[in-house]
PDB file of C-alpha atoms in Angstrom:
ATOM      1  CA  MET A   1     113.786 -31.563  -4.016  1.00 43.00           C
ATOM      2  CA  ARG A   2     111.777 -34.095  -6.384  1.00 41.00           C
ATOM      3  CA  GLY A   3     109.608 -35.226  -3.309  1.00 41.00           C
ATOM      4  CA  VAL A   4     108.873 -31.188  -2.836  1.00 37.00           C
ATOM      5  CA  SER A   5     108.189 -30.593  -6.604  1.00 41.00           C
ATOM      6  CA  ARG A   6     105.941 -33.523  -6.830  1.00 40.00           C
ATOM      7  CA  ASN A   7     103.672 -32.172  -3.736  1.00 41.00           C
ATOM      8  CA  VAL A   8     103.588 -28.856  -5.295  1.00 37.00           C
ATOM      9  CA  ALA A   9     102.493 -30.347  -8.534  1.00 42.00           C
ATOM     10  CA  ILE A  10      99.725 -32.807  -6.491  1.00 39.00           C
ATOM     11  CA  HIS A  11      98.622 -29.565  -4.864  1.00 41.00           C
ATOM     12  CA  ASP A  12      97.980 -27.462  -8.046  1.00 44.00           C
ATOM     13  CA  GLU A  13      96.275 -30.298  -9.500  1.00 46.00           C
ATOM     14  CA  ARG A  14      93.982 -30.542  -6.709  1.00 43.00           C
ATOM     15  CA  ARG A  15      93.305 -26.643  -6.762  1.00 44.00           C
ATOM     16  CA  LEU A  16      92.446 -26.872 -10.374  1.00 43.00           C
ATOM     17  CA  HIS A  17      90.042 -29.690  -9.561  1.00 43.00           C
ATOM     18  CA  VAL A  18      88.308 -27.754  -6.916  1.00 40.00           C
ATOM     19  CA  GLN A  19      88.155 -24.739  -9.070  1.00 46.00           C
ATOM     20  CA  ALA A  20      86.710 -26.589 -11.984  1.00 45.00           C
ATOM     21  CA  SER A  21      84.172 -28.194  -9.580  1.00 44.00           C
ATOM     22  CA  LYS A  22      83.168 -24.588  -8.684  1.00 41.00           C
ATOM     23  CA  LYS A  23      82.630 -23.519 -11.933  1.00 44.00           C
ATOM     24  CA  SER A  24      80.754 -26.633 -12.764  1.00 43.00           C
ATOM     25  CA  VAL A  25      78.529 -25.947 -10.222  1.00 39.00           C
ATOM     26  CA  GLN A  26      77.970 -22.339 -10.893  1.00 45.00           C
ATOM     27  CA  VAL A  27      77.022 -23.155 -14.414  1.00 38.00           C
ATOM     28  CA  SER A  28      74.652 -25.763 -13.305  1.00 42.00           C
ATOM     29  CA  ALA A  29      72.747 -23.516 -10.930  1.00 42.00           C
ATOM     30  CA  MET A  30      72.759 -20.853 -13.604  1.00 42.00           C
ATOM     31  CA  LEU A  31      70.971 -23.462 -16.100  1.00 37.00           C
ATOM     32  CA  ALA A  32      68.659 -24.578 -13.542  1.00 40.00           C
ATOM     33  CA  ALA A  33      67.684 -20.945 -12.945  1.00 40.00           C
ATOM     34  CA  VAL A  34      67.141 -20.484 -16.730  1.00 35.00           C
ATOM     35  CA  ALA A  35      65.118 -23.799 -16.667  1.00 39.00           C
ATOM     36  CA  LEU A  36      63.100 -22.830 -13.690  1.00 37.00           C
ATOM     37  CA  ALA A  37      62.288 -19.018 -15.412  1.00 39.00           C
ATOM     38  CA  GLY A  38      61.289 -21.122 -18.339  1.00 37.00           C
ATOM     39  CA  CYS A  39      58.519 -23.490 -16.722  1.00 36.00           C
ATOM     40  CA  GLN A  40      57.530 -20.122 -14.878  1.00 37.00           C
ATOM     41  CA  THR A  41      56.807 -18.272 -18.003  1.00 32.00           C
ATOM     42  CA  GLY A  42      56.164 -20.748 -20.643  1.00 33.00           C
ATOM     43  CA  GLY A  43      54.740 -19.733 -24.213  1.00 34.00           C
ATOM     44  CA  SER A  44      52.029 -16.862 -24.470  1.00 36.00           C
ATOM     45  CA  ASP A  45      49.206 -19.067 -23.742  1.00 41.00           C
ATOM     46  CA  THR A  46      50.540 -19.812 -20.160  1.00 36.00           C
ATOM     47  CA  SER A  47      51.594 -16.330 -19.446  1.00 40.00           C
ATOM     48  CA  GLU A  48      48.316 -15.083 -20.390  1.00 43.00           C
ATOM     49  CA  SER A  49      46.669 -17.641 -18.449  1.00 43.00           C
ATOM     50  CA  LYS A  50      47.873 -16.209 -15.514  1.00 47.00           C
ATOM     51  CA  SER A  51      46.508 -12.892 -16.444  1.00 56.00           C
ATOM     52  CA  ALA A  52      45.667 -10.198 -13.761  1.00 69.00           C
ATOM     53  CA  ALA A  53      42.126 -10.137 -15.047  1.00 84.00           C
ATOM     54  CA  PRO A  54      39.742 -11.259 -12.666  1.00 91.00           C
ATOM     55  CA  LEU A  55      37.810 -14.474 -12.929  1.00 96.00           C
ATOM     56  CA  LEU A  56      34.455 -13.020 -13.296  1.00 96.00           C
ATOM     57  CA  SER A  57      31.232 -14.889 -12.137  1.00 98.00           C
ATOM     58  CA  GLY A  58      27.774 -14.052 -12.541  1.00 98.00           C
ATOM     59  CA  TYR A  59      25.372 -13.869 -15.492  1.00 98.00           C
ATOM     60  CA  THR A  60      25.313 -13.783 -19.117  1.00 98.00           C
ATOM     61  CA  CYS A  61      24.560 -10.367 -20.492  1.00 98.00           C
ATOM     62  CA  CYS A  62      22.421 -11.210 -23.248  1.00 98.00           C
ATOM     63  CA  ASN A  63      21.464 -13.715 -25.523  1.00 98.00           C
ATOM     64  CA  ILE A  64      24.776 -15.226 -26.578  1.00 97.00           C
ATOM     65  CA  ARG A  65      25.049 -17.653 -29.749  1.00 97.00           C
ATOM     66  CA  HIS A  66      27.677 -20.323 -30.231  1.00 97.00           C
ATOM     67  CA  GLU A  67      28.930 -22.110 -33.520  1.00 95.00           C
ATOM     68  CA  ALA A  68      26.669 -24.726 -34.159  1.00 92.00           C
ATOM     69  CA  GLY A  69      28.043 -27.940 -33.052  1.00 92.00           C
ATOM     70  CA  SER A  70      31.068 -25.892 -31.008  1.00 96.00           C
ATOM     71  CA  ASP A  71      31.508 -24.660 -27.669  1.00 97.00           C
ATOM     72  CA  TRP A  72      32.996 -21.318 -29.531  1.00 98.00           C
ATOM     73  CA  ILE A  73      31.541 -17.937 -28.768  1.00 98.00           C
ATOM     74  CA  ASN A  74      33.128 -14.754 -30.202  1.00 96.00           C
ATOM     75  CA  GLU A  75      31.650 -11.553 -31.361  1.00 96.00           C
ATOM     76  CA  LEU A  76      29.461 -12.776 -34.099  1.00 95.00           C
ATOM     77  CA  ASN A  77      25.798 -13.778 -32.885  1.00 94.00           C
ATOM     78  CA  TYR A  78      24.488 -15.297 -36.019  1.00 96.00           C
ATOM     79  CA  VAL A  79      20.832 -16.174 -36.068  1.00 94.00           C
ATOM     80  CA  GLY A  80      21.212 -19.337 -37.124  1.00 93.00           C
ATOM     81  CA  TRP A  81      23.495 -20.568 -34.353  1.00 97.00           C
ATOM     82  CA  PRO A  82      22.434 -22.172 -30.920  1.00 97.00           C
ATOM     83  CA  MET A  83      21.263 -19.457 -28.482  1.00 98.00           C
ATOM     84  CA  ILE A  84      21.825 -19.677 -24.797  1.00 98.00           C
ATOM     85  CA  PRO A  85      19.424 -17.283 -22.911  1.00 98.00           C
ATOM     86  CA  LEU A  86      20.473 -14.015 -21.113  1.00 98.00           C
ATOM     87  CA  GLY A  87      20.760 -14.374 -17.462  1.00 98.00           C
ATOM     88  CA  THR A  88      22.206 -17.850 -17.729  1.00 98.00           C
ATOM     89  CA  GLN A  89      24.684 -18.678 -14.650  1.00 98.00           C
ATOM     90  CA  ALA A  90      28.096 -18.006 -15.936  1.00 98.00           C
ATOM     91  CA  SER A  91      31.623 -17.805 -14.780  1.00 98.00           C
ATOM     92  CA  ILE A  92      35.470 -17.658 -16.147  1.00 98.00           C
ATOM     93  CA  THR A  93      37.629 -20.476 -15.050  1.00 97.00           C
ATOM     94  CA  SER A  94      40.904 -19.415 -16.840  1.00 97.00           C
ATOM     95  CA  TYR A  95      42.493 -17.383 -19.355  1.00 97.00           C
ATOM     96  CA  GLY A  96      44.430 -18.181 -22.618  1.00 95.00           C
ATOM     97  CA  ARG A  97      45.552 -15.975 -25.904  1.00 93.00           C
ATOM     98  CA  GLN A  98      42.806 -13.663 -26.631  1.00 95.00           C
ATOM     99  CA  ARG A  99      40.170 -16.032 -24.932  1.00 96.00           C
ATOM    100  CA  ALA A 100      38.821 -17.458 -21.805  1.00 98.00           C
ATOM    101  CA  ALA A 101      37.650 -20.667 -20.653  1.00 98.00           C
ATOM    102  CA  VAL A 102      34.272 -20.263 -19.198  1.00 98.00           C
ATOM    103  CA  THR A 103      31.232 -22.244 -17.549  1.00 98.00           C
ATOM    104  CA  ILE A 104      27.653 -21.422 -19.072  1.00 98.00           C
ATOM    105  CA  GLY A 105      24.923 -22.956 -17.496  1.00 98.00           C
ATOM    106  CA  GLY A 106      27.175 -25.631 -16.067  1.00 97.00           C
ATOM    107  CA  LYS A 107      28.805 -26.470 -19.406  1.00 98.00           C
ATOM    108  CA  PRO A 108      32.441 -25.713 -20.492  1.00 98.00           C
ATOM    109  CA  MET A 109      32.910 -23.256 -23.127  1.00 98.00           C
ATOM    110  CA  ARG A 110      35.345 -20.653 -24.843  1.00 98.00           C
ATOM    111  CA  ILE A 111      34.947 -17.109 -25.533  1.00 98.00           C
ATOM    112  CA  GLY A 112      37.329 -15.816 -27.960  1.00 97.00           C
ATOM    113  CA  GLN A 113      38.163 -12.048 -28.766  1.00 96.00           C
ATOM    114  CA  ASP A 114      38.570 -12.008 -32.667  1.00 94.00           C
ATOM    115  CA  TYR A 115      37.409  -8.665 -33.714  1.00 92.00           C
ATOM    116  CA  THR A 116      38.054  -6.430 -30.922  1.00 93.00           C
ATOM    117  CA  ARG A 117      41.722  -6.859 -29.973  1.00 93.00           C
ATOM    118  CA  GLU A 118      42.577  -3.360 -30.909  1.00 91.00           C
ATOM    119  CA  GLN A 119      39.473  -1.784 -29.015  1.00 92.00           C
ATOM    120  CA  LEU A 120      39.207  -3.520 -25.985  1.00 94.00           C
ATOM    121  CA  SER A 121      41.589  -5.211 -23.521  1.00 95.00           C
ATOM    122  CA  LEU A 122      40.451  -9.112 -22.602  1.00 96.00           C
ATOM    123  CA  GLU A 123      39.378  -7.519 -19.327  1.00 95.00           C
ATOM    124  CA  GLN A 124      36.837  -5.313 -20.696  1.00 95.00           C
ATOM    125  CA  TYR A 125      35.815  -7.686 -23.744  1.00 96.00           C
ATOM    126  CA  MET A 126      35.059 -10.396 -20.964  1.00 97.00           C
ATOM    127  CA  ALA A 127      33.301  -8.046 -18.433  1.00 97.00           C
ATOM    128  CA  ARG A 128      30.837  -7.591 -21.546  1.00 96.00           C
ATOM    129  CA  TRP A 129      29.880 -10.837 -21.576  1.00 97.00           C
ATOM    130  CA  ILE A 130      29.632 -11.681 -17.872  1.00 98.00           C
ATOM    131  CA  VAL A 131      27.841  -9.167 -15.568  1.00 98.00           C
ATOM    132  CA  PRO A 132      27.357  -9.286 -11.656  1.00 98.00           C
ATOM    133  CA  ARG A 133      23.400  -8.750 -11.957  1.00 98.00           C
ATOM    134  CA  ASP A 134      21.074 -11.031 -13.280  1.00 98.00           C
ATOM    135  CA  PRO A 135      19.766  -8.927 -16.368  1.00 98.00           C
ATOM    136  CA  ASN A 136      16.124 -10.807 -16.144  1.00 98.00           C
ATOM    137  CA  ILE A 137      15.570  -8.455 -13.481  1.00 98.00           C
ATOM    138  CA  LYS A 138      15.555  -5.498 -15.697  1.00 98.00           C
ATOM    139  CA  LEU A 139      13.747  -7.520 -18.551  1.00 98.00           C
ATOM    140  CA  ALA A 140      10.908  -7.739 -16.449  1.00 98.00           C
ATOM    141  CA  THR A 141      10.366  -4.220 -16.304  1.00 98.00           C
ATOM    142  CA  PHE A 142       9.976  -3.836 -19.872  1.00 98.00           C
ATOM    143  CA  PRO A 143       6.875  -3.895 -21.924  1.00 98.00           C
ATOM    144  CA  ALA A 144       5.647  -7.050 -22.879  1.00 98.00           C
ATOM    145  CA  ASN A 145       6.171  -6.667 -26.666  1.00 98.00           C
ATOM    146  CA  ILE A 146       9.712  -5.591 -25.961  1.00 98.00           C
ATOM    147  CA  GLN A 147      10.141  -8.708 -23.557  1.00 98.00           C
ATOM    148  CA  ALA A 148       8.936 -10.961 -26.213  1.00 98.00           C
ATOM    149  CA  SER A 149      11.236  -9.745 -28.772  1.00 98.00           C
ATOM    150  CA  ILE A 150      14.439 -10.172 -26.695  1.00 98.00           C
ATOM    151  CA  LYS A 151      13.470 -13.408 -25.600  1.00 98.00           C
ATOM    152  CA  ALA A 152      13.194 -14.530 -29.208  1.00 98.00           C
ATOM    153  CA  GLY A 153      16.628 -12.884 -29.978  1.00 98.00           C
ATOM    154  CA  LYS A 154      15.066 -10.498 -32.113  1.00 98.00           C
ATOM    155  CA  VAL A 155      14.993  -6.762 -32.607  1.00 98.00           C
ATOM    156  CA  MET A 156      12.178  -4.470 -33.289  1.00 98.00           C
ATOM    157  CA  LYS A 157      11.392  -0.664 -33.510  1.00 98.00           C
ATOM    158  CA  GLY A 158      10.924   1.399 -30.249  1.00 98.00           C
ATOM    159  CA  MET A 159      14.123  -0.715 -28.368  1.00 98.00           C
ATOM    160  CA  THR A 160      16.996   0.975 -26.843  1.00 98.00           C
ATOM    161  CA  ARG A 161      20.383   0.452 -27.166  1.00 98.00           C
ATOM    162  CA  GLU A 162      20.452  -1.637 -23.919  1.00 98.00           C
ATOM    163  CA  GLN A 163      17.571  -3.517 -24.982  1.00 98.00           C
ATOM    164  CA  VAL A 164      19.127  -4.320 -28.509  1.00 98.00           C
ATOM    165  CA  ILE A 165      22.395  -5.738 -26.963  1.00 98.00           C
ATOM    166  CA  MET A 166      20.640  -7.798 -24.546  1.00 98.00           C
ATOM    167  CA  SER A 167      18.620  -9.383 -27.365  1.00 98.00           C
ATOM    168  CA  VAL A 168      21.343  -9.894 -30.213  1.00 98.00           C
ATOM    169  CA  GLY A 169      24.624  -8.823 -28.562  1.00 97.00           C
ATOM    170  CA  TYR A 170      27.031  -6.202 -28.850  1.00 97.00           C
ATOM    171  CA  PRO A 171      27.583  -4.601 -32.441  1.00 96.00           C
ATOM    172  CA  LEU A 172      30.956  -5.630 -33.906  1.00 94.00           C
ATOM    173  CA  THR A 173      33.444  -2.833 -32.471  1.00 93.00           C
ATOM    174  CA  GLN A 174      34.961  -2.610 -35.364  1.00 90.00           C
ATOM    175  CA  GLU A 175      32.333  -1.264 -37.449  1.00 93.00           C
ATOM    176  CA  ASN A 176      30.602   0.466 -34.700  1.00 95.00           C
ATOM    177  CA  PRO A 177      33.480   2.160 -32.558  1.00 93.00           C
ATOM    178  CA  VAL A 178      30.858   4.527 -30.580  1.00 94.00           C
ATOM    179  CA  LEU A 179      27.746   3.119 -29.119  1.00 95.00           C
ATOM    180  CA  ASP A 180      25.872   6.290 -29.547  1.00 95.00           C
ATOM    181  CA  ALA A 181      26.104   6.731 -32.799  1.00 97.00           C
ATOM    182  CA  PRO A 182      23.009   7.319 -34.924  1.00 98.00           C
ATOM    183  CA  MET A 183      23.574   3.736 -36.916  1.00 98.00           C
ATOM    184  CA  TRP A 184      24.405   0.400 -36.089  1.00 98.00           C
ATOM    185  CA  ARG A 185      25.849  -2.096 -38.572  1.00 97.00           C
ATOM    186  CA  MET A 186      24.867  -5.433 -37.688  1.00 98.00           C
ATOM    187  CA  TRP A 187      24.858  -8.830 -39.108  1.00 96.00           C
ATOM    188  CA  MET A 188      22.244 -11.623 -39.169  1.00 95.00           C
ATOM    189  CA  SER A 189      24.606 -14.050 -40.819  1.00 95.00           C
ATOM    190  CA  SER A 190      27.801 -13.615 -42.813  1.00 93.00           C
ATOM    191  CA  PHE A 191      26.017 -12.141 -45.568  1.00 93.00           C
ATOM    192  CA  GLY A 192      23.044 -10.917 -43.901  1.00 95.00           C
ATOM    193  CA  GLU A 193      23.585  -7.298 -42.741  1.00 97.00           C
ATOM    194  CA  TYR A 194      21.144  -5.028 -41.232  1.00 98.00           C
ATOM    195  CA  GLN A 195      21.330  -1.546 -40.096  1.00 98.00           C
ATOM    196  CA  LEU A 196      19.656  -0.134 -37.086  1.00 98.00           C
ATOM    197  CA  MET A 197      18.760   3.438 -37.128  1.00 98.00           C
ATOM    198  CA  TRP A 198      18.551   5.434 -33.663  1.00 98.00           C
ATOM    199  CA  GLY A 199      16.265   8.252 -32.971  1.00 98.00           C
ATOM    200  CA  SER A 200      17.028  11.463 -31.055  1.00 97.00           C
ATOM    201  CA  ASP A 201      14.976   9.451 -28.131  1.00 98.00           C
ATOM    202  CA  GLY A 202      17.686   6.780 -28.250  1.00 98.00           C
ATOM    203  CA  LYS A 203      15.051   4.065 -29.654  1.00 98.00           C
ATOM    204  CA  VAL A 204      15.471   2.253 -32.822  1.00 98.00           C
ATOM    205  CA  LYS A 205      13.303   4.385 -35.518  1.00 98.00           C
ATOM    206  CA  ASP A 206      14.128   2.154 -38.420  1.00 98.00           C
ATOM    207  CA  ILE A 207      15.604  -1.126 -39.643  1.00 98.00           C
ATOM    208  CA  ILE A 208      17.141  -1.312 -43.045  1.00 98.00           C
ATOM    209  CA  GLY A 209      17.865  -4.539 -44.689  1.00 97.00           C
ATOM    210  CA  ASP A 210      16.682  -7.275 -47.259  1.00 96.00           C
ATOM    211  CA  PRO A 211      13.602  -8.632 -46.779  1.00 96.00           C
ATOM    212  CA  LEU A 212      14.926 -12.454 -45.959  1.00 95.00           C
ATOM    213  CA  THR A 213      17.340 -10.478 -43.390  1.00 96.00           C
ATOM    214  CA  LYS A 214      14.291  -8.685 -41.939  1.00 96.00           C
ATOM    215  CA  ASN A 215      12.187 -11.598 -41.652  1.00 96.00           C
ATOM    216  CA  MET A 216      14.868 -13.186 -39.650  1.00 96.00           C
ATOM    217  CA  ILE A 217      15.695 -10.760 -37.342  1.00 97.00           C
ATOM    218  CA  VAL A 218      12.880  -8.341 -36.951  1.00 97.00           C
ATOM    219  CA  GLN A 219      10.248  -9.122 -34.196  1.00 95.00           C
ATOM    220  CA  GLN A 220       6.862  -9.218 -36.105  1.00 87.00           C
TER     221      GLN A 220
END
């Protein structure tokens, strides 16, 4: 009987060992799955870098200005910053958190969505910057004085909304939620505000601002 009892005890011990081993394997598998899921989702930057938004390729919609000494571009288009001419070849290489890595004119740069997050999706925002058709084709159809103003990154009376955007970019959406409004509030610098007053014909009828600002932004 003692031998039988000893055999039963050994069997029970092995059974418990096997069960413990199975549980250990199950736990390890669960941990591995969690770890794999973590690697796939990552932080917010990683998940957004796999955004469904398309990696657009084409041309810059308008004259784009980037912060001096930096590769950073956003909704601000201050006159004192270096200008990238409209129609420069551009493409999106990846997405991040409210931004996109881009190549413009062969140079890596970044476009950030700092002031339009509540009004536009990242996809809508980037579709403003990079367009499929070279705007220089349209530019060539404008009157000579309008062409000169756009190439200089300035505005003038008689411009259409499209021509203003080509020259100085889109107005800040936070301050100008409706593009067909009779007035656009614009910024030449952080303190240099000017307003574009639109006529019923859809063209600039007046430009309001202090003399210094107008001297910098208005085509003479």
